[in-house]
Amino acid sequence: MKKADNARRRETLDIAMRVVSGAASLIGIFFLGWILWTVARQGLAAFNIDFFTELPAPPGVEGGGLANAIAGTAIITLLATLMGVPLGLFTGVYLSEFGKSTRFGGMVRFTMNITMGVPSIIVGLFVYTLLVLPFKHFSAYAGAVALAIIMLPVVARTTEDMLNLVPNALRESALAIGMPRWRMIIAILFRAARSGLLTGILLAVARVSGETAPLLFTAMSSPYWMKGLAEPTANLTVTIFNYAMSPFDDWKQLAWGASLFIMATVLGVNILARTLLRERTK
Amino acid sequence: MTRFHEYLSEHFETIFRWFTILCAGTVLLIMAGMFINLAWNARLAIGEFGLGFLWSDAWDPALNEYGAFSSIYGTLVSTLIAMAIAVPMSVVIALFLVELAHPTVSKVVGSAIELLAAIPSIIYGMWGLFVFAPIMAETVQPFLQETLGLEKVPGLGRLFTGAPMGIGMLTAGLILALMILPFISAVMRDVFAMVPPVVKESAYGMGSTTWEVTHKVTLRYGIQGIIGACFLGLGRALGETMAVTFVIGNAHRISPSLYDAGNSIASTLANEFAEASEPIYLHSLIYLGLVLLVMTFFIQLAAQWWVARLKKSMGAGL
Amino acid sequence: MSDVKLPLYGEMADPTPKISVRGLDFFYGDHQALFSNDIDIAPNRVTAVIGPSGCGKSTHLRVYNRIFELYREQRVKGAVLLNGENIFAPTVKLLDLRRRVGMIFQKPTPFPMSVFENVAYGIRLHYAVSKSELDGRVEEALKGAALWEEVRDLLNRPGTALSGGQQQRLCIARAIAVEPEVLLMDEPTSAIDPIATAKIEELVEGLKGKYTIVIVTHNMQQAARISDFTAFFFKGYIIEFGATKQIFTNPHNKKTEEYITGRFG
């Protein structure tokens, strides 16, 4: 058989690809650094006591803050978590414990995977038609429902995966001492998988707290403090969108501040979730 | 104990089971609800324009003429740019993280890329509008046009004509690429890391270089996960709203040049929803949303079908 | 501690060893796993490497094709001469070394591609062949691995769809397709059933006329059945090395005797 005289070509290609892959990673890191740096620099300039305590000021007026939007985002995210997490958790329980190989279970799993790929703006549009159009007003609860719908499949997927990791022997030994199944799930499985579950929930919360598109048509925005759940509610991300697109420099400044605030929160929760998981797997 | 309590404790097992079934059922309800609700609330536009909506490029709120074509076109083109850049880059980044980098470097870079994936899209939009777009306008676009002379290349040159404004299809595609890059890379890295060391060793044992092992064995071994990652990235790119809305320019037109402003379905929804005063305008926007929902639905469907098919053809060992 | 006598092959027509190992030390980070190993591997014979688990058998084998270099914490000292040339010399091309020294692993490792593509993989890397020549080479390699009759109609099926024993023979076919000089086998039958094992042992007997074979095994009957020479490893040292018949009937070293009579291991 004729040996190919290609060793040098193959090795050169290999080295070239090594260089390319190192360079691509550097580019990724470079852009991350650039974005973080820009947001931090511009955002820090907007941070002061007023930013966290005051209502927005009209354009041109000195000062003003985004206290109402910070509160609004916190409340909407909290409400979404209260709805989305239990729903997702028990959907995951169903998929892993009861409906593993049933037709209904397969259908739910399939639909869940598809739902995860539905753009968040479509979820916003759906909730708009569901909770805003019929009642003729934007509301915090509509925003929360939209975020909860985004959380649900994420939490359900991680719950299913995490419960699948729990060895069957643990289930059997709990059932063998006469524990009912529901108690086995809550007392044994949840405990065995708790760091994984917590990580999944934290990541889901982090993800929705940075969402903008689903809130555009649901919670919308407001320059005032919220008085109830059934009215348009200020929130950080929609405020960023509105202020960044505005022609006023001090509003743009506030938008950068809001960006830094939301980015720091999201990244902080992410890092927290990952360390939690790492501690556990050690 | 009251009779109710007795009943409860006796049947709690069944109640609990049905409760979880109920929760699982909401997933189906939500999916069905999305299609039904959007279709119902788009009924005026569906009745007025029918399927012709899809290929009509009219968009005139003054005359109440609406068509989805320019939005669909913009969505597809920006997604295409993003995928063409992000997918190959993700492959080599995963290669770097799993095969080449020192473990400490790999851990640091890997975490950084995971964080990049967690940054909310509105931040990409802000950064894109205020930092990236001006650089595109002043440096990158003139460089491509003049220094590289791309404008004068027959055929291809049409993509690079027009005034370098910074805002437009090309910038939107690049920001989208940057956004989905960490997402796809993170999944690909996990896929690469899952290939059993002994399979890689035996490829090296045949006298393969690292790159040969990667693209002939690792990539094929992980093809399921990689396709899955690409489809997820594709789904994200198609429906991404904020990162695109800031930089695409929001013009309802179809231009061969990537320098020109365009619009995507998501950006149109984000921009014009507040202005939709007439019912037909609102219904047209919701119809647009329905089109996007159907697009992503079929992409997810294709992804799942594809993965199932691969599982069959590659054998159970994968 | 060592009872190794070199050279060993006075009675053979060509006594030049295929591989000579001199003063080989091996380290996993700070942990030393092999201690001044000396051994000569006879050409076109089967050399078995036995010893209790964790004694360094596989580690030793993984030096011959420098596959250990994939892991940055692993390093060696000493020399391994293939046809008299040190494999660590800068003139030795790593890719070609690995073509000349093929390796079969404990578990079958078919690549995620068709049976045909698996065998063609190495040929395409190292040789310039036409399509028809490639077909011939693949067939020849599969025949050489005693697999052709079983897979001739399954060439386009995924390699992973074969049975465990067939997969292992596919890996052997893939290795011999690139015309190696040496075949390293790292417990090649430990993951497959007895009938498939018998087939592979038979195959090894047939292959030794063309290739120099070094086989790591924890199955002493297997070593006795198929090998011409046997090296006994213990705690990183080569305790005893000699003709298989001698090792199994009249071991010089007490540890060797204890091991082959099953008193430990």
PDB file of N, CA and C in Angstrom, chain A residues 10 14 17-18 21-22 25 29 32 34 38 90-91 94 98 104 110-111 113-114 119 121-122 125-126 128-130 133 152 180-182 210 212 217 237 241 244 256 259 266 270 274, chain B residues 12-13 16-17 19-21 23 27-28 31 33-34 37 41 92 96 100 112 114 116 118 120 122-123 126-127 130-131 135 207 209-212 239 241-242 266 273 289 296-297 301 304:
ATOM      1  N   ARG A  10      -0.877  17.127   7.740  1.00  0.00           N
ATOM      2  CA  ARG A  10      -1.797  16.811   8.835  1.00  0.00           C
ATOM      3  C   ARG A  10      -1.389  17.512  10.114  1.00  0.00           C
ATOM      4  N   ASP A  14      -3.313  20.449  12.191  1.00  0.00           N
ATOM      5  CA  ASP A  14      -3.590  20.271  13.613  1.00  0.00           C
ATOM      6  C   ASP A  14      -3.168  21.499  14.405  1.00  0.00           C
ATOM      7  N   MET A  17      -5.453  24.410  13.739  1.00  0.00           N
ATOM      8  CA  MET A  17      -6.730  24.320  14.447  1.00  0.00           C
ATOM      9  C   MET A  17      -6.563  24.605  15.935  1.00  0.00           C
ATOM     10  N   ARG A  18      -5.419  24.202  16.491  1.00  0.00           N
ATOM     11  CA  ARG A  18      -5.167  24.525  17.899  1.00  0.00           C
ATOM     12  C   ARG A  18      -5.107  26.031  18.102  1.00  0.00           C
ATOM     13  N   SER A  21      -8.555  27.505  17.751  1.00  0.00           N
ATOM     14  CA  SER A  21      -9.455  27.261  18.882  1.00  0.00           C
ATOM     15  C   SER A  21      -9.052  28.101  20.085  1.00  0.00           C
ATOM     16  N   GLY A  22      -7.750  28.282  20.280  1.00  0.00           N
ATOM     17  CA  GLY A  22      -7.325  29.168  21.356  1.00  0.00           C
ATOM     18  C   GLY A  22      -7.786  30.592  21.089  1.00  0.00           C
ATOM     19  N   SER A  25     -11.514  31.100  21.709  1.00  0.00           N
ATOM     20  CA  SER A  25     -11.820  31.210  23.134  1.00  0.00           C
ATOM     21  C   SER A  25     -11.432  32.591  23.646  1.00  0.00           C
ATOM     22  N   ILE A  29     -13.790  35.416  25.502  1.00  0.00           N
ATOM     23  CA  ILE A  29     -13.457  36.050  26.777  1.00  0.00           C
ATOM     24  C   ILE A  29     -13.332  37.560  26.620  1.00  0.00           C
ATOM     25  N   LEU A  32     -16.745  39.108  26.550  1.00  0.00           N
ATOM     26  CA  LEU A  32     -17.321  39.077  27.896  1.00  0.00           C
ATOM     27  C   LEU A  32     -16.739  40.213  28.729  1.00  0.00           C
ATOM     28  N   TRP A  34     -15.344  42.909  27.731  1.00  0.00           N
ATOM     29  CA  TRP A  34     -15.755  44.195  27.179  1.00  0.00           C
ATOM     30  C   TRP A  34     -17.164  44.573  27.664  1.00  0.00           C
ATOM     31  N   THR A  38     -17.967  47.650  30.160  1.00  0.00           N
ATOM     32  CA  THR A  38     -18.815  48.762  29.736  1.00  0.00           C
ATOM     33  C   THR A  38     -19.966  48.970  30.723  1.00  0.00           C
ATOM     34  N   PHE A  90     -43.541  19.677  40.678  1.00  0.00           N
ATOM     35  CA  PHE A  90     -44.416  18.502  40.690  1.00  0.00           C
ATOM     36  C   PHE A  90     -44.606  17.915  39.290  1.00  0.00           C
ATOM     37  N   THR A  91     -44.444  18.739  38.260  1.00  0.00           N
ATOM     38  CA  THR A  91     -44.412  18.169  36.915  1.00  0.00           C
ATOM     39  C   THR A  91     -43.210  17.242  36.779  1.00  0.00           C
ATOM     40  N   TYR A  94     -43.906  14.078  38.585  1.00  0.00           N
ATOM     41  CA  TYR A  94     -44.747  13.187  37.797  1.00  0.00           C
ATOM     42  C   TYR A  94     -43.930  12.461  36.732  1.00  0.00           C
ATOM     43  N   PHE A  98     -44.046   8.906  38.376  1.00  0.00           N
ATOM     44  CA  PHE A  98     -45.310   8.252  38.025  1.00  0.00           C
ATOM     45  C   PHE A  98     -45.444   7.990  36.530  1.00  0.00           C
ATOM     46  N   PHE A 104     -48.963   9.491  28.459  1.00  0.00           N
ATOM     47  CA  PHE A 104     -49.195  10.874  28.895  1.00  0.00           C
ATOM     48  C   PHE A 104     -47.875  11.527  29.293  1.00  0.00           C
ATOM     49  N   PHE A 110     -42.396  15.666  25.848  1.00  0.00           N
ATOM     50  CA  PHE A 110     -42.225  16.175  24.491  1.00  0.00           C
ATOM     51  C   PHE A 110     -42.665  17.644  24.405  1.00  0.00           C
ATOM     52  N   THR A 111     -43.869  17.908  24.919  1.00  0.00           N
ATOM     53  CA  THR A 111     -44.397  19.273  24.883  1.00  0.00           C
ATOM     54  C   THR A 111     -43.520  20.218  25.694  1.00  0.00           C
ATOM     55  N   ASN A 113     -40.312  20.009  26.242  1.00  0.00           N
ATOM     56  CA  ASN A 113     -39.113  20.359  25.482  1.00  0.00           C
ATOM     57  C   ASN A 113     -39.412  21.412  24.426  1.00  0.00           C
ATOM     58  N   ILE A 114     -40.585  21.288  23.803  1.00  0.00           N
ATOM     59  CA  ILE A 114     -40.946  22.283  22.798  1.00  0.00           C
ATOM     60  C   ILE A 114     -41.210  23.631  23.450  1.00  0.00           C
ATOM     61  N   PRO A 119     -40.038  31.243  22.021  1.00  0.00           N
ATOM     62  CA  PRO A 119     -39.446  32.536  22.383  1.00  0.00           C
ATOM     63  C   PRO A 119     -40.227  33.205  23.514  1.00  0.00           C
ATOM     64  N   ILE A 121     -40.907  36.204  23.993  1.00  0.00           N
ATOM     65  CA  ILE A 121     -41.843  37.258  23.583  1.00  0.00           C
ATOM     66  C   ILE A 121     -43.200  36.653  23.217  1.00  0.00           C
ATOM     67  N   ILE A 122     -43.181  35.412  22.729  1.00  0.00           N
ATOM     68  CA  ILE A 122     -44.435  34.736  22.395  1.00  0.00           C
ATOM     69  C   ILE A 122     -45.196  34.400  23.677  1.00  0.00           C
ATOM     70  N   LEU A 125     -46.851  37.484  24.619  1.00  0.00           N
ATOM     71  CA  LEU A 125     -48.020  37.720  23.763  1.00  0.00           C
ATOM     72  C   LEU A 125     -49.202  36.855  24.203  1.00  0.00           C
ATOM     73  N   PHE A 126     -48.901  35.602  24.524  1.00  0.00           N
ATOM     74  CA  PHE A 126     -49.941  34.670  24.971  1.00  0.00           C
ATOM     75  C   PHE A 126     -50.595  35.173  26.249  1.00  0.00           C
ATOM     76  N   TYR A 128     -50.659  38.145  27.311  1.00  0.00           N
ATOM     77  CA  TYR A 128     -51.394  39.359  26.967  1.00  0.00           C
ATOM     78  C   TYR A 128     -52.815  39.008  26.521  1.00  0.00           C
ATOM     79  N   THR A 129     -52.921  38.019  25.649  1.00  0.00           N
ATOM     80  CA  THR A 129     -54.253  37.646  25.168  1.00  0.00           C
ATOM     81  C   THR A 129     -55.062  36.969  26.273  1.00  0.00           C
ATOM     82  N   LEU A 130     -54.365  36.393  27.251  1.00  0.00           N
ATOM     83  CA  LEU A 130     -55.041  35.619  28.304  1.00  0.00           C
ATOM     84  C   LEU A 130     -55.479  36.508  29.456  1.00  0.00           C
ATOM     85  N   LEU A 133     -55.886  41.462  27.673  1.00  0.00           N
ATOM     86  CA  LEU A 133     -57.004  41.824  26.799  1.00  0.00           C
ATOM     87  C   LEU A 133     -58.365  41.712  27.480  1.00  0.00           C
ATOM     88  N   LEU A 152     -41.536  27.220  34.330  1.00  0.00           N
ATOM     89  CA  LEU A 152     -42.106  25.876  34.519  1.00  0.00           C
ATOM     90  C   LEU A 152     -41.308  24.765  33.849  1.00  0.00           C
ATOM     91  N   PRO A 180     -45.416   5.702  52.690  1.00  0.00           N
ATOM     92  CA  PRO A 180     -46.188   5.910  51.465  1.00  0.00           C
ATOM     93  C   PRO A 180     -45.345   6.649  50.426  1.00  0.00           C
ATOM     94  N   ARG A 181     -45.745   6.467  49.171  1.00  0.00           N
ATOM     95  CA  ARG A 181     -44.925   6.985  48.095  1.00  0.00           C
ATOM     96  C   ARG A 181     -44.751   8.507  48.152  1.00  0.00           C
ATOM     97  N   TRP A 182     -45.839   9.212  48.456  1.00  0.00           N
ATOM     98  CA  TRP A 182     -45.750  10.671  48.465  1.00  0.00           C
ATOM     99  C   TRP A 182     -44.767  11.144  49.520  1.00  0.00           C
ATOM    100  N   GLY A 210     -33.997  38.414  34.392  1.00  0.00           N
ATOM    101  CA  GLY A 210     -33.403  39.274  33.372  1.00  0.00           C
ATOM    102  C   GLY A 210     -34.241  39.379  32.114  1.00  0.00           C
ATOM    103  N   THR A 212     -36.993  40.528  29.467  1.00  0.00           N
ATOM    104  CA  THR A 212     -37.657  41.780  29.138  1.00  0.00           C
ATOM    105  C   THR A 212     -38.902  41.529  28.299  1.00  0.00           C
ATOM    106  N   PHE A 217     -45.629  43.260  27.237  1.00  0.00           N
ATOM    107  CA  PHE A 217     -47.081  43.281  26.972  1.00  0.00           C
ATOM    108  C   PHE A 217     -47.885  42.893  28.202  1.00  0.00           C
ATOM    109  N   THR A 237     -36.249  45.736  33.624  1.00  0.00           N
ATOM    110  CA  THR A 237     -35.858  45.447  32.250  1.00  0.00           C
ATOM    111  C   THR A 237     -36.633  46.280  31.234  1.00  0.00           C
ATOM    112  N   PHE A 241     -35.270  49.179  28.506  1.00  0.00           N
ATOM    113  CA  PHE A 241     -35.668  49.258  27.105  1.00  0.00           C
ATOM    114  C   PHE A 241     -36.184  50.657  26.771  1.00  0.00           C
ATOM    115  N   ALA A 244     -33.338  53.437  27.391  1.00  0.00           N
ATOM    116  CA  ALA A 244     -32.201  53.378  26.465  1.00  0.00           C
ATOM    117  C   ALA A 244     -32.595  53.926  25.103  1.00  0.00           C
ATOM    118  N   TRP A 256     -28.284  52.436  32.107  1.00  0.00           N
ATOM    119  CA  TRP A 256     -27.034  51.729  32.381  1.00  0.00           C
ATOM    120  C   TRP A 256     -26.996  51.256  33.834  1.00  0.00           C
ATOM    121  N   SER A 259     -29.059  48.314  34.116  1.00  0.00           N
ATOM    122  CA  SER A 259     -28.394  47.167  33.492  1.00  0.00           C
ATOM    123  C   SER A 259     -27.379  46.555  34.436  1.00  0.00           C
ATOM    124  N   VAL A 266     -28.176  38.817  38.365  1.00  0.00           N
ATOM    125  CA  VAL A 266     -28.264  37.559  37.611  1.00  0.00           C
ATOM    126  C   VAL A 266     -26.963  36.772  37.725  1.00  0.00           C
ATOM    127  N   ASN A 270     -26.300  33.201  39.626  1.00  0.00           N
ATOM    128  CA  ASN A 270     -25.681  32.123  38.859  1.00  0.00           C
ATOM    129  C   ASN A 270     -24.468  31.544  39.569  1.00  0.00           C
ATOM    130  N   ARG A 274     -24.002  27.766  41.105  1.00  0.00           N
ATOM    131  CA  ARG A 274     -22.942  26.858  40.679  1.00  0.00           C
ATOM    132  C   ARG A 274     -22.049  26.439  41.834  1.00  0.00           C
TER     133      ARG A 274
ATOM    134  N   PHE B  12     -54.521   9.921  50.463  1.00  0.00           N
ATOM    135  CA  PHE B  12     -53.563  10.962  50.092  1.00  0.00           C
ATOM    136  C   PHE B  12     -52.650  10.525  48.967  1.00  0.00           C
ATOM    137  N   GLU B  13     -52.341   9.245  48.984  1.00  0.00           N
ATOM    138  CA  GLU B  13     -51.491   8.701  47.924  1.00  0.00           C
ATOM    139  C   GLU B  13     -52.074   9.027  46.539  1.00  0.00           C
ATOM    140  N   PHE B  16     -52.209  12.831  45.861  1.00  0.00           N
ATOM    141  CA  PHE B  16     -50.877  13.343  45.515  1.00  0.00           C
ATOM    142  C   PHE B  16     -50.547  13.039  44.052  1.00  0.00           C
ATOM    143  N   ARG B  17     -50.849  11.786  43.673  1.00  0.00           N
ATOM    144  CA  ARG B  17     -50.573  11.381  42.308  1.00  0.00           C
ATOM    145  C   ARG B  17     -51.342  12.242  41.310  1.00  0.00           C
ATOM    146  N   PHE B  19     -52.466  15.167  41.810  1.00  0.00           N
ATOM    147  CA  PHE B  19     -51.956  16.529  41.848  1.00  0.00           C
ATOM    148  C   PHE B  19     -50.777  16.688  40.887  1.00  0.00           C
ATOM    149  N   THR B  20     -49.867  15.684  40.918  1.00  0.00           N
ATOM    150  CA  THR B  20     -48.721  15.796  40.000  1.00  0.00           C
ATOM    151  C   THR B  20     -49.177  15.685  38.544  1.00  0.00           C
ATOM    152  N   ILE B  21     -50.172  14.850  38.290  1.00  0.00           N
ATOM    153  CA  ILE B  21     -50.698  14.735  36.923  1.00  0.00           C
ATOM    154  C   ILE B  21     -51.277  16.065  36.465  1.00  0.00           C
ATOM    155  N   CYS B  23     -50.417  19.047  37.530  1.00  0.00           N
ATOM    156  CA  CYS B  23     -49.301  19.970  37.248  1.00  0.00           C
ATOM    157  C   CYS B  23     -48.737  19.678  35.860  1.00  0.00           C
ATOM    158  N   VAL B  27     -48.678  21.862  31.398  1.00  0.00           N
ATOM    159  CA  VAL B  27     -47.731  22.042  30.288  1.00  0.00           C
ATOM    160  C   VAL B  27     -48.470  21.907  28.960  1.00  0.00           C
ATOM    161  N   LEU B  28     -49.330  20.875  28.890  1.00  0.00           N
ATOM    162  CA  LEU B  28     -50.083  20.658  27.650  1.00  0.00           C
ATOM    163  C   LEU B  28     -51.073  21.806  27.424  1.00  0.00           C
ATOM    164  N   MET B  31     -49.348  24.902  26.082  1.00  0.00           N
ATOM    165  CA  MET B  31     -48.983  24.780  24.670  1.00  0.00           C
ATOM    166  C   MET B  31     -50.213  24.963  23.780  1.00  0.00           C
ATOM    167  N   GLY B  33     -52.999  26.340  24.606  1.00  0.00           N
ATOM    168  CA  GLY B  33     -53.511  27.696  24.803  1.00  0.00           C
ATOM    169  C   GLY B  33     -52.792  28.706  23.929  1.00  0.00           C
ATOM    170  N   MET B  34     -51.498  28.532  23.784  1.00  0.00           N
ATOM    171  CA  MET B  34     -50.745  29.486  22.979  1.00  0.00           C
ATOM    172  C   MET B  34     -51.268  29.521  21.549  1.00  0.00           C
ATOM    173  N   ASN B  37     -55.124  30.765  21.594  1.00  0.00           N
ATOM    174  CA  ASN B  37     -55.277  32.179  21.928  1.00  0.00           C
ATOM    175  C   ASN B  37     -54.715  33.103  20.862  1.00  0.00           C
ATOM    176  N   ASN B  41     -56.987  35.619  18.614  1.00  0.00           N
ATOM    177  CA  ASN B  41     -56.774  37.055  18.690  1.00  0.00           C
ATOM    178  C   ASN B  41     -56.108  37.631  17.451  1.00  0.00           C
ATOM    179  N   VAL B  92     -14.793  24.919  17.949  1.00  0.00           N
ATOM    180  CA  VAL B  92     -13.377  25.058  18.289  1.00  0.00           C
ATOM    181  C   VAL B  92     -13.187  25.506  19.734  1.00  0.00           C
ATOM    182  N   PHE B  96     -10.997  23.508  22.420  1.00  0.00           N
ATOM    183  CA  PHE B  96      -9.985  24.129  23.269  1.00  0.00           C
ATOM    184  C   PHE B  96     -10.214  23.762  24.734  1.00  0.00           C
ATOM    185  N   LEU B 100      -7.431  20.819  24.685  1.00  0.00           N
ATOM    186  CA  LEU B 100      -6.149  21.513  24.575  1.00  0.00           C
ATOM    187  C   LEU B 100      -5.733  22.253  25.833  1.00  0.00           C
ATOM    188  N   ALA B 112     -16.309  31.340  32.631  1.00  0.00           N
ATOM    189  CA  ALA B 112     -16.553  32.649  32.025  1.00  0.00           C
ATOM    190  C   ALA B 112     -17.581  32.524  30.913  1.00  0.00           C
ATOM    191  N   GLU B 114     -19.862  30.211  30.611  1.00  0.00           N
ATOM    192  CA  GLU B 114     -21.172  29.954  31.199  1.00  0.00           C
ATOM    193  C   GLU B 114     -21.822  31.250  31.695  1.00  0.00           C
ATOM    194  N   LEU B 116     -21.237  34.238  30.496  1.00  0.00           N
ATOM    195  CA  LEU B 116     -21.621  34.984  29.295  1.00  0.00           C
ATOM    196  C   LEU B 116     -23.018  34.541  28.836  1.00  0.00           C
ATOM    197  N   ALA B 118     -25.347  33.599  30.712  1.00  0.00           N
ATOM    198  CA  ALA B 118     -26.380  33.986  31.670  1.00  0.00           C
ATOM    199  C   ALA B 118     -26.736  35.467  31.594  1.00  0.00           C
ATOM    200  N   PRO B 120     -28.411  38.703  30.699  1.00  0.00           N
ATOM    201  CA  PRO B 120     -29.710  38.947  30.067  1.00  0.00           C
ATOM    202  C   PRO B 120     -29.552  39.594  28.701  1.00  0.00           C
ATOM    203  N   ILE B 122     -31.105  41.843  27.208  1.00  0.00           N
ATOM    204  CA  ILE B 122     -31.241  43.301  27.076  1.00  0.00           C
ATOM    205  C   ILE B 122     -29.894  43.991  27.247  1.00  0.00           C
ATOM    206  N   ILE B 123     -28.993  43.347  28.010  1.00  0.00           N
ATOM    207  CA  ILE B 123     -27.650  43.912  28.201  1.00  0.00           C
ATOM    208  C   ILE B 123     -26.890  43.847  26.876  1.00  0.00           C
ATOM    209  N   MET B 126     -28.241  46.738  24.808  1.00  0.00           N
ATOM    210  CA  MET B 126     -27.682  48.031  25.234  1.00  0.00           C
ATOM    211  C   MET B 126     -26.261  48.190  24.725  1.00  0.00           C
ATOM    212  N   TRP B 127     -25.468  47.171  24.997  1.00  0.00           N
ATOM    213  CA  TRP B 127     -24.057  47.222  24.604  1.00  0.00           C
ATOM    214  C   TRP B 127     -23.951  47.303  23.080  1.00  0.00           C
ATOM    215  N   PHE B 130     -25.008  51.016  21.997  1.00  0.00           N
ATOM    216  CA  PHE B 130     -24.178  52.160  22.390  1.00  0.00           C
ATOM    217  C   PHE B 130     -22.688  51.945  22.171  1.00  0.00           C
ATOM    218  N   VAL B 131     -22.235  50.699  22.143  1.00  0.00           N
ATOM    219  CA  VAL B 131     -20.802  50.456  22.010  1.00  0.00           C
ATOM    220  C   VAL B 131     -20.452  49.805  20.672  1.00  0.00           C
ATOM    221  N   ILE B 135     -18.875  51.283  16.593  1.00  0.00           N
ATOM    222  CA  ILE B 135     -17.621  50.715  16.093  1.00  0.00           C
ATOM    223  C   ILE B 135     -17.829  50.085  14.718  1.00  0.00           C
ATOM    224  N   GLY B 207      -2.970   6.777  15.355  1.00  0.00           N
ATOM    225  CA  GLY B 207      -2.087   7.768  14.758  1.00  0.00           C
ATOM    226  C   GLY B 207      -2.822   8.995  14.256  1.00  0.00           C
ATOM    227  N   THR B 209      -4.147  12.967  14.661  1.00  0.00           N
ATOM    228  CA  THR B 209      -3.830  14.196  15.373  1.00  0.00           C
ATOM    229  C   THR B 209      -5.038  14.596  16.212  1.00  0.00           C
ATOM    230  N   THR B 210      -4.833  15.561  17.104  1.00  0.00           N
ATOM    231  CA  THR B 210      -5.929  16.016  17.961  1.00  0.00           C
ATOM    232  C   THR B 210      -7.117  16.499  17.141  1.00  0.00           C
ATOM    233  N   TRP B 211      -6.817  17.253  16.081  1.00  0.00           N
ATOM    234  CA  TRP B 211      -7.904  17.783  15.261  1.00  0.00           C
ATOM    235  C   TRP B 211      -8.651  16.651  14.555  1.00  0.00           C
ATOM    236  N   GLU B 212      -7.903  15.633  14.113  1.00  0.00           N
ATOM    237  CA  GLU B 212      -8.556  14.500  13.452  1.00  0.00           C
ATOM    238  C   GLU B 212      -9.445  13.741  14.425  1.00  0.00           C
ATOM    239  N   GLY B 239     -36.109  33.691  18.012  1.00  0.00           N
ATOM    240  CA  GLY B 239     -37.081  34.400  18.835  1.00  0.00           C
ATOM    241  C   GLY B 239     -36.482  35.485  19.684  1.00  0.00           C
ATOM    242  N   THR B 241     -35.456  38.750  21.183  1.00  0.00           N
ATOM    243  CA  THR B 241     -36.103  40.036  20.988  1.00  0.00           C
ATOM    244  C   THR B 241     -35.181  41.209  21.284  1.00  0.00           C
ATOM    245  N   MET B 242     -34.743  41.308  22.532  1.00  0.00           N
ATOM    246  CA  MET B 242     -34.118  42.554  22.951  1.00  0.00           C
ATOM    247  C   MET B 242     -32.786  42.818  22.243  1.00  0.00           C
ATOM    248  N   ALA B 266     -39.740  39.377  16.113  1.00  0.00           N
ATOM    249  CA  ALA B 266     -39.709  39.743  17.524  1.00  0.00           C
ATOM    250  C   ALA B 266     -39.498  41.250  17.694  1.00  0.00           C
ATOM    251  N   PHE B 273     -45.994  47.224  19.300  1.00  0.00           N
ATOM    252  CA  PHE B 273     -47.167  46.777  20.035  1.00  0.00           C
ATOM    253  C   PHE B 273     -47.901  47.937  20.698  1.00  0.00           C
ATOM    254  N   GLY B 289     -46.856  37.068  15.571  1.00  0.00           N
ATOM    255  CA  GLY B 289     -46.399  36.234  16.686  1.00  0.00           C
ATOM    256  C   GLY B 289     -46.725  34.771  16.449  1.00  0.00           C
ATOM    257  N   THR B 296     -40.896  28.281  15.366  1.00  0.00           N
ATOM    258  CA  THR B 296     -40.087  27.660  16.422  1.00  0.00           C
ATOM    259  C   THR B 296     -40.646  26.289  16.777  1.00  0.00           C
ATOM    260  N   PHE B 297     -41.955  26.153  16.722  1.00  0.00           N
ATOM    261  CA  PHE B 297     -42.559  24.860  17.024  1.00  0.00           C
ATOM    262  C   PHE B 297     -42.025  23.793  16.075  1.00  0.00           C
ATOM    263  N   LEU B 301     -39.723  20.565  16.809  1.00  0.00           N
ATOM    264  CA  LEU B 301     -40.227  19.261  16.372  1.00  0.00           C
ATOM    265  C   LEU B 301     -39.169  18.540  15.550  1.00  0.00           C
ATOM    266  N   GLN B 304     -36.299  17.267  17.719  1.00  0.00           N
ATOM    267  CA  GLN B 304     -36.584  16.058  18.478  1.00  0.00           C
ATOM    268  C   GLN B 304     -36.658  14.840  17.564  1.00  0.00           C
TER     269      GLN B 304
END
